[in-house]
PDB file of C-alpha atoms in Angstrom:
ATOM      1  CA  GLU A  23      51.789 -21.640  38.752  1.00  0.00           C
ATOM      2  CA  VAL A  24      48.386 -22.698  36.932  1.00  0.00           C
ATOM      3  CA  GLN A  25      46.534 -19.342  36.699  1.00  0.00           C
ATOM      4  CA  LEU A  26      42.528 -19.461  35.054  1.00  0.00           C
ATOM      5  CA  LEU A  27      41.174 -16.032  34.282  1.00  0.00           C
ATOM      6  CA  GLU A  28      37.160 -15.628  33.467  1.00  0.00           C
ATOM      7  CA  SER A  29      36.162 -13.056  31.783  1.00  0.00           C
ATOM      8  CA  GLY A  30      33.015 -11.878  29.102  1.00  0.00           C
ATOM      9  CA  GLY A  31      29.944 -12.391  32.013  1.00  0.00           C
ATOM     10  CA  GLY A  32      27.413  -9.488  32.717  1.00  0.00           C
ATOM     11  CA  LEU A  33      23.248  -9.208  32.469  1.00  0.00           C
ATOM     12  CA  VAL A  34      22.429  -9.525  29.275  1.00  0.00           C
ATOM     13  CA  GLN A  35      18.697 -10.202  28.301  1.00  0.00           C
ATOM     14  CA  PRO A  36      16.780 -13.621  27.863  1.00  0.00           C
ATOM     15  CA  GLY A  37      17.301 -14.651  24.260  1.00  0.00           C
ATOM     16  CA  GLY A  38      20.373 -12.880  23.964  1.00  0.00           C
ATOM     17  CA  SER A  39      23.630 -14.157  24.027  1.00  0.00           C
ATOM     18  CA  LEU A  40      27.523 -13.701  25.463  1.00  0.00           C
ATOM     19  CA  ARG A  41      30.547 -15.063  24.980  1.00  0.00           C
ATOM     20  CA  LEU A  42      32.622 -16.228  27.976  1.00  0.00           C
ATOM     21  CA  SER A  43      36.345 -16.414  27.735  1.00  0.00           C
ATOM     22  CA  CYS A  44      38.848 -18.198  30.177  1.00  0.00           C
ATOM     23  CA  ALA A  45      42.334 -17.314  29.934  1.00  0.00           C
ATOM     24  CA  ALA A  46      44.786 -20.086  30.698  1.00  0.00           C
ATOM     25  CA  SER A  47      48.502 -19.893  31.941  1.00  0.00           C
ATOM     26  CA  GLY A  48      51.340 -21.363  33.505  1.00  0.00           C
ATOM     27  CA  PHE A  49      50.680 -25.107  31.567  1.00  0.00           C
ATOM     28  CA  THR A  50      50.664 -26.158  28.024  1.00  0.00           C
ATOM     29  CA  PHE A  51      47.445 -25.228  27.816  1.00  0.00           C
ATOM     30  CA  SER A  52      47.013 -27.686  24.779  1.00  0.00           C
ATOM     31  CA  ASN A  53      47.862 -30.881  26.823  1.00  0.00           C
ATOM     32  CA  TYR A  54      44.733 -30.665  28.662  1.00  0.00           C
ATOM     33  CA  ALA A  55      40.667 -30.854  28.252  1.00  0.00           C
ATOM     34  CA  MET A  56      38.955 -27.959  29.300  1.00  0.00           C
ATOM     35  CA  ASN A  57      35.674 -27.920  30.849  1.00  0.00           C
ATOM     36  CA  TRP A  58      32.834 -25.702  31.687  1.00  0.00           C
ATOM     37  CA  VAL A  59      30.799 -26.047  35.366  1.00  0.00           C
ATOM     38  CA  ARG A  60      28.358 -22.797  36.488  1.00  0.00           C
ATOM     39  CA  GLN A  61      26.654 -22.351  39.345  1.00  0.00           C
ATOM     40  CA  ALA A  62      23.134 -20.675  39.913  1.00  0.00           C
ATOM     41  CA  PRO A  63      23.289 -18.012  42.798  1.00  0.00           C
ATOM     42  CA  GLY A  64      22.833 -20.045  45.715  1.00  0.00           C
ATOM     43  CA  LYS A  65      22.585 -23.265  44.433  1.00  0.00           C
ATOM     44  CA  GLY A  66      25.187 -25.854  43.993  1.00  0.00           C
ATOM     45  CA  LEU A  67      27.525 -27.200  40.982  1.00  0.00           C
ATOM     46  CA  GLU A  68      27.043 -28.166  37.201  1.00  0.00           C
ATOM     47  CA  TRP A  69      28.794 -29.460  35.061  1.00  0.00           C
ATOM     48  CA  VAL A  70      28.539 -27.040  31.302  1.00  0.00           C
ATOM     49  CA  SER A  71      30.739 -28.363  28.773  1.00  0.00           C
ATOM     50  CA  ALA A  72      33.774 -30.429  28.567  1.00  0.00           C
ATOM     51  CA  ILE A  73      36.336 -29.581  25.257  1.00  0.00           C
ATOM     52  CA  SER A  74      39.207 -32.103  24.184  1.00  0.00           C
ATOM     53  CA  GLY A  75      43.340 -30.593  24.891  1.00  0.00           C
ATOM     54  CA  SER A  76      42.591 -30.629  20.853  1.00  0.00           C
ATOM     55  CA  GLY A  77      38.980 -29.558  20.082  1.00  0.00           C
ATOM     56  CA  SER A  78      38.130 -31.914  18.384  1.00  0.00           C
ATOM     57  CA  SER A  79      35.958 -33.784  20.477  1.00  0.00           C
ATOM     58  CA  THR A  80      33.324 -31.392  22.641  1.00  0.00           C
ATOM     59  CA  TYR A  81      30.657 -32.562  24.615  1.00  0.00           C
ATOM     60  CA  TYR A  82      27.354 -30.896  26.819  1.00  0.00           C
ATOM     61  CA  ALA A  83      24.982 -30.836  29.042  1.00  0.00           C
ATOM     62  CA  ASP A  84      21.177 -31.501  27.905  1.00  0.00           C
ATOM     63  CA  SER A  85      20.257 -28.305  29.426  1.00  0.00           C
ATOM     64  CA  VAL A  86      22.829 -26.541  26.960  1.00  0.00           C
ATOM     65  CA  LYS A  87      22.790 -28.761  24.290  1.00  0.00           C
ATOM     66  CA  GLY A  88      22.229 -26.529  20.684  1.00  0.00           C
ATOM     67  CA  ARG A  89      22.531 -23.185  22.938  1.00  0.00           C
ATOM     68  CA  PHE A  90      25.853 -22.717  24.073  1.00  0.00           C
ATOM     69  CA  THR A  91      29.345 -23.937  21.727  1.00  0.00           C
ATOM     70  CA  ILE A  92      31.913 -24.212  23.608  1.00  0.00           C
ATOM     71  CA  SER A  93      35.832 -23.801  21.491  1.00  0.00           C
ATOM     72  CA  ARG A  94      39.486 -23.233  22.652  1.00  0.00           C
ATOM     73  CA  ASP A  95      42.150 -21.576  20.661  1.00  0.00           C
ATOM     74  CA  ASN A  96      45.336 -23.378  21.676  1.00  0.00           C
ATOM     75  CA  SER A  97      47.820 -20.407  20.038  1.00  0.00           C
ATOM     76  CA  LYS A  98      46.121 -18.203  22.571  1.00  0.00           C
ATOM     77  CA  ASN A  99      45.917 -20.129  25.443  1.00  0.00           C
ATOM     78  CA  THR A 100      42.060 -19.203  25.749  1.00  0.00           C
ATOM     79  CA  LEU A 101      39.270 -21.219  26.022  1.00  0.00           C
ATOM     80  CA  TYR A 102      35.460 -20.302  24.927  1.00  0.00           C
ATOM     81  CA  LEU A 103      32.180 -20.877  25.894  1.00  0.00           C
ATOM     82  CA  GLN A 104      29.323 -19.251  23.070  1.00  0.00           C
ATOM     83  CA  MET A 105      26.407 -18.544  24.587  1.00  0.00           C
ATOM     84  CA  SER A 106      23.209 -18.017  22.874  1.00  0.00           C
ATOM     85  CA  SER A 107      19.102 -17.845  23.544  1.00  0.00           C
ATOM     86  CA  LEU A 108      20.073 -17.184  26.807  1.00  0.00           C
ATOM     87  CA  ARG A 109      17.233 -18.895  29.509  1.00  0.00           C
ATOM     88  CA  ALA A 110      16.715 -16.736  32.921  1.00  0.00           C
ATOM     89  CA  GLU A 111      18.410 -20.476  34.480  1.00  0.00           C
ATOM     90  CA  ASP A 112      21.230 -19.826  33.063  1.00  0.00           C
ATOM     91  CA  THR A 113      21.593 -17.104  35.267  1.00  0.00           C
ATOM     92  CA  ALA A 114      24.925 -18.336  37.279  1.00  0.00           C
ATOM     93  CA  VAL A 115      28.466 -18.251  37.937  1.00  0.00           C
ATOM     94  CA  TYR A 116      30.706 -20.220  35.262  1.00  0.00           C
ATOM     95  CA  TYR A 117      33.962 -20.724  36.202  1.00  0.00           C
ATOM     96  CA  CYS A 118      36.399 -22.860  33.696  1.00  0.00           C
ATOM     97  CA  ALA A 119      38.807 -25.399  34.441  1.00  0.00           C
ATOM     98  CA  LYS A 120      41.672 -28.022  33.923  1.00  0.00           C
ATOM     99  CA  VAL A 121      41.316 -31.360  33.553  1.00  0.00           C
ATOM    100  CA  PRO A 122      44.452 -33.431  33.830  1.00  0.00           C
ATOM    101  CA  THR A 123      44.440 -37.599  32.957  1.00  0.00           C
ATOM    102  CA  PRO A 124      42.967 -39.943  33.655  1.00  0.00           C
ATOM    103  CA  ARG A 125      40.710 -37.138  34.803  1.00  0.00           C
ATOM    104  CA  TRP A 126      39.595 -34.777  37.427  1.00  0.00           C
ATOM    105  CA  PHE A 127      39.206 -30.389  37.909  1.00  0.00           C
ATOM    106  CA  ASP A 128      43.010 -29.861  39.240  1.00  0.00           C
ATOM    107  CA  TYR A 129      42.908 -25.768  38.506  1.00  0.00           C
ATOM    108  CA  TRP A 130      39.787 -23.847  38.496  1.00  0.00           C
ATOM    109  CA  GLY A 131      39.188 -19.941  37.766  1.00  0.00           C
ATOM    110  CA  GLN A 132      37.689 -17.774  40.471  1.00  0.00           C
ATOM    111  CA  GLY A 133      34.858 -17.551  37.836  1.00  0.00           C
ATOM    112  CA  THR A 134      32.406 -15.284  36.405  1.00  0.00           C
ATOM    113  CA  LEU A 135      28.751 -14.093  36.689  1.00  0.00           C
ATOM    114  CA  VAL A 136      26.164 -14.200  33.666  1.00  0.00           C
ATOM    115  CA  THR A 137      22.571 -13.142  34.433  1.00  0.00           C
ATOM    116  CA  VAL A 138      19.601 -13.178  32.146  1.00  0.00           C
ATOM    117  CA  SER A 139      17.341 -10.807  33.112  1.00  0.00           C
ATOM    118  CA  SER A 140      14.503  -8.011  30.848  1.00  0.00           C
TER     119      SER A 140
ATOM    120  CA  ASP B  20      23.107 -40.146  33.380  1.00  0.00           C
ATOM    121  CA  ILE B  21      24.730 -40.908  36.830  1.00  0.00           C
ATOM    122  CA  VAL B  22      23.015 -39.682  39.847  1.00  0.00           C
ATOM    123  CA  MET B  23      24.952 -38.691  42.925  1.00  0.00           C
ATOM    124  CA  THR B  24      23.926 -38.640  46.188  1.00  0.00           C
ATOM    125  CA  GLN B  25      25.556 -37.211  49.578  1.00  0.00           C
ATOM    126  CA  SER B  26      24.923 -37.315  53.323  1.00  0.00           C
ATOM    127  CA  PRO B  27      24.789 -35.988  55.734  1.00  0.00           C
ATOM    128  CA  LEU B  28      23.356 -32.394  53.503  1.00  0.00           C
ATOM    129  CA  SER B  29      24.145 -30.644  56.659  1.00  0.00           C
ATOM    130  CA  LEU B  30      26.933 -31.703  59.517  1.00  0.00           C
ATOM    131  CA  PRO B  31      27.942 -29.277  62.294  1.00  0.00           C
ATOM    132  CA  VAL B  32      31.568 -30.525  63.768  1.00  0.00           C
ATOM    133  CA  THR B  33      34.206 -29.421  66.643  1.00  0.00           C
ATOM    134  CA  PRO B  34      37.107 -28.824  66.024  1.00  0.00           C
ATOM    135  CA  GLY B  35      39.376 -31.093  66.901  1.00  0.00           C
ATOM    136  CA  GLU B  36      36.871 -33.537  65.858  1.00  0.00           C
ATOM    137  CA  PRO B  37      36.924 -36.334  63.092  1.00  0.00           C
ATOM    138  CA  ALA B  38      34.033 -36.378  60.356  1.00  0.00           C
ATOM    139  CA  SER B  39      32.831 -38.354  57.167  1.00  0.00           C
ATOM    140  CA  ILE B  40      30.465 -37.673  54.483  1.00  0.00           C
ATOM    141  CA  SER B  41      29.124 -40.003  52.364  1.00  0.00           C
ATOM    142  CA  CYS B  42      28.700 -40.455  48.285  1.00  0.00           C
ATOM    143  CA  ARG B  43      27.516 -42.546  45.799  1.00  0.00           C
ATOM    144  CA  SER B  44      26.092 -42.872  43.042  1.00  0.00           C
ATOM    145  CA  SER B  45      23.178 -45.012  40.871  1.00  0.00           C
ATOM    146  CA  GLN B  46      26.113 -46.858  39.025  1.00  0.00           C
ATOM    147  CA  SER B  47      30.037 -47.586  39.781  1.00  0.00           C
ATOM    148  CA  LEU B  48      32.037 -45.577  39.129  1.00  0.00           C
ATOM    149  CA  LEU B  49      34.590 -48.286  38.350  1.00  0.00           C
ATOM    150  CA  ASP B  50      36.509 -48.352  35.135  1.00  0.00           C
ATOM    151  CA  SER B  51      37.929 -51.379  33.073  1.00  0.00           C
ATOM    152  CA  ARG B  52      41.755 -49.769  34.326  1.00  0.00           C
ATOM    153  CA  GLY B  53      40.474 -49.609  37.808  1.00  0.00           C
ATOM    154  CA  TYR B  54      40.013 -46.192  38.656  1.00  0.00           C
ATOM    155  CA  ASN B  55      37.573 -45.494  40.125  1.00  0.00           C
ATOM    156  CA  PHE B  56      36.595 -41.964  39.037  1.00  0.00           C
ATOM    157  CA  LEU B  57      34.620 -40.325  41.793  1.00  0.00           C
ATOM    158  CA  ASP B  58      36.459 -36.787  43.399  1.00  0.00           C
ATOM    159  CA  TRP B  59      35.970 -34.647  46.040  1.00  0.00           C
ATOM    160  CA  TYR B  60      35.790 -30.529  45.632  1.00  0.00           C
ATOM    161  CA  LEU B  61      35.450 -28.171  49.118  1.00  0.00           C
ATOM    162  CA  GLN B  62      33.871 -24.867  47.999  1.00  0.00           C
ATOM    163  CA  LYS B  63      34.867 -22.293  50.912  1.00  0.00           C
ATOM    164  CA  PRO B  64      32.630 -19.055  51.913  1.00  0.00           C
ATOM    165  CA  GLY B  65      33.369 -17.079  49.129  1.00  0.00           C
ATOM    166  CA  GLN B  66      35.362 -19.249  46.900  1.00  0.00           C
ATOM    167  CA  SER B  67      35.838 -20.789  44.156  1.00  0.00           C
ATOM    168  CA  PRO B  68      35.728 -25.207  44.784  1.00  0.00           C
ATOM    169  CA  GLN B  69      39.290 -26.651  44.906  1.00  0.00           C
ATOM    170  CA  VAL B  70      39.982 -30.424  44.316  1.00  0.00           C
ATOM    171  CA  LEU B  71      40.182 -32.510  47.915  1.00  0.00           C
ATOM    172  CA  ILE B  72      40.979 -36.069  46.390  1.00  0.00           C
ATOM    173  CA  SER B  73      40.882 -36.758  43.212  1.00  0.00           C
ATOM    174  CA  LEU B  74      40.582 -40.663  41.700  1.00  0.00           C
ATOM    175  CA  GLY B  75      38.372 -42.075  44.942  1.00  0.00           C
ATOM    176  CA  SER B  76      41.436 -41.705  47.523  1.00  0.00           C
ATOM    177  CA  ASN B  77      44.008 -39.842  45.765  1.00  0.00           C
ATOM    178  CA  ARG B  78      44.912 -36.617  48.184  1.00  0.00           C
ATOM    179  CA  ALA B  79      45.538 -33.593  45.125  1.00  0.00           C
ATOM    180  CA  ALA B  80      48.838 -31.777  45.848  1.00  0.00           C
ATOM    181  CA  GLY B  81      48.336 -29.499  48.932  1.00  0.00           C
ATOM    182  CA  VAL B  82      45.623 -30.821  50.900  1.00  0.00           C
ATOM    183  CA  PRO B  83      46.177 -31.831  54.814  1.00  0.00           C
ATOM    184  CA  ASP B  84      46.770 -35.379  55.437  1.00  0.00           C
ATOM    185  CA  ARG B  85      44.261 -35.312  58.123  1.00  0.00           C
ATOM    186  CA  PHE B  86      42.042 -35.511  54.471  1.00  0.00           C
ATOM    187  CA  SER B  87      41.128 -39.116  53.464  1.00  0.00           C
ATOM    188  CA  GLY B  88      38.958 -40.336  50.788  1.00  0.00           C
ATOM    189  CA  SER B  89      37.797 -44.240  50.492  1.00  0.00           C
ATOM    190  CA  GLY B  90      35.963 -46.395  48.773  1.00  0.00           C
ATOM    191  CA  THR B  91      34.725 -48.354  45.277  1.00  0.00           C
ATOM    192  CA  GLY B  92      32.426 -48.871  42.915  1.00  0.00           C
ATOM    193  CA  THR B  93      29.085 -46.965  44.348  1.00  0.00           C
ATOM    194  CA  ASP B  94      30.397 -45.986  47.908  1.00  0.00           C
ATOM    195  CA  PHE B  95      32.750 -42.989  48.811  1.00  0.00           C
ATOM    196  CA  THR B  96      33.318 -41.609  51.762  1.00  0.00           C
ATOM    197  CA  LEU B  97      35.158 -38.491  52.781  1.00  0.00           C
ATOM    198  CA  LYS B  98      36.882 -38.648  56.570  1.00  0.00           C
ATOM    199  CA  ILE B  99      38.738 -35.544  57.904  1.00  0.00           C
ATOM    200  CA  SER B 100      40.234 -36.965  61.094  1.00  0.00           C
ATOM    201  CA  ARG B 101      40.434 -33.510  62.883  1.00  0.00           C
ATOM    202  CA  VAL B 102      38.029 -30.811  61.778  1.00  0.00           C
ATOM    203  CA  GLU B 103      40.369 -27.252  61.243  1.00  0.00           C
ATOM    204  CA  ALA B 104      38.300 -24.525  61.294  1.00  0.00           C
ATOM    205  CA  GLU B 105      39.500 -23.471  57.959  1.00  0.00           C
ATOM    206  CA  ASP B 106      37.633 -26.632  56.220  1.00  0.00           C
ATOM    207  CA  VAL B 107      34.389 -24.970  56.850  1.00  0.00           C
ATOM    208  CA  GLY B 108      32.400 -25.259  53.587  1.00  0.00           C
ATOM    209  CA  VAL B 109      30.317 -26.820  51.313  1.00  0.00           C
ATOM    210  CA  TYR B 110      31.501 -30.302  50.013  1.00  0.00           C
ATOM    211  CA  TYR B 111      30.450 -31.660  46.661  1.00  0.00           C
ATOM    212  CA  CYS B 112      31.535 -35.126  45.374  1.00  0.00           C
ATOM    213  CA  MET B 113      31.730 -35.466  41.663  1.00  0.00           C
ATOM    214  CA  GLN B 114      32.034 -38.374  38.874  1.00  0.00           C
ATOM    215  CA  ALA B 115      33.679 -37.679  35.561  1.00  0.00           C
ATOM    216  CA  LEU B 116      33.390 -41.845  34.828  1.00  0.00           C
ATOM    217  CA  GLN B 117      31.269 -40.767  31.571  1.00  0.00           C
ATOM    218  CA  THR B 118      29.397 -36.881  30.627  1.00  0.00           C
ATOM    219  CA  PRO B 119      27.299 -35.292  31.853  1.00  0.00           C
ATOM    220  CA  PHE B 120      29.716 -35.134  34.624  1.00  0.00           C
ATOM    221  CA  THR B 121      27.786 -34.782  37.284  1.00  0.00           C
ATOM    222  CA  PHE B 122      27.637 -33.559  41.916  1.00  0.00           C
ATOM    223  CA  GLY B 123      26.543 -34.509  44.187  1.00  0.00           C
ATOM    224  CA  PRO B 124      23.562 -31.559  46.261  1.00  0.00           C
ATOM    225  CA  GLY B 125      26.945 -30.895  48.955  1.00  0.00           C
ATOM    226  CA  THR B 126      26.950 -31.230  52.252  1.00  0.00           C
ATOM    227  CA  THR B 127      27.692 -27.975  54.705  1.00  0.00           C
ATOM    228  CA  VAL B 128      30.112 -27.699  56.849  1.00  0.00           C
ATOM    229  CA  ASP B 129      30.389 -25.122  59.433  1.00  0.00           C
ATOM    230  CA  ILE B 130      31.641 -25.045  63.343  1.00  0.00           C
ATOM    231  CA  LYS B 131      29.533 -26.055  66.224  1.00  0.00           C
TER     232      LYS B 131
END
């Protein structure tokens, strides 16, 4: 059974940093691209970042480029999102999602809430 | 960036009746391999999104056959043949042709 379990969310001050993790199980992690998607309170879904199975290719939304870094440790079956210079508008539930080929989001985690506030 | 629009944004439905949601993209989602990179997701209240339809018309595993997706290029439709109470939630279309992947604004389906 595929499972994606996010962690690392919490309350952080503007300008601060946070690292999210997504622990994967039930599939060969290194074979799949992974993505982060976020949802601000009461709002729709916003794609944040993607990484290839090997980790060699990464992609970012303009809203987070230069502030967020996606990475993965295939030996630990874990996806990461390092977030820095956080802003109030980064407040959201962050979901990780598994991406099969050709490309769609077939499994999503339960999400972790990030709140940026002083 | 590819802009996604949906209509209607709110859809009150009667159980047992059909329902339809339209999704349009600002550019074609059909790639050279013949794939339409358009997916449909349902976010039920208090839950994570779940895939319903991938690549325009492929029903995901475990999705009831009352859900169907159609369309090509820039115009797509999600149809529910007979709505059930468990189908309430927000339906999103998403393009996965190119980054940034973009979602439609969502269509809220609730029971009349």
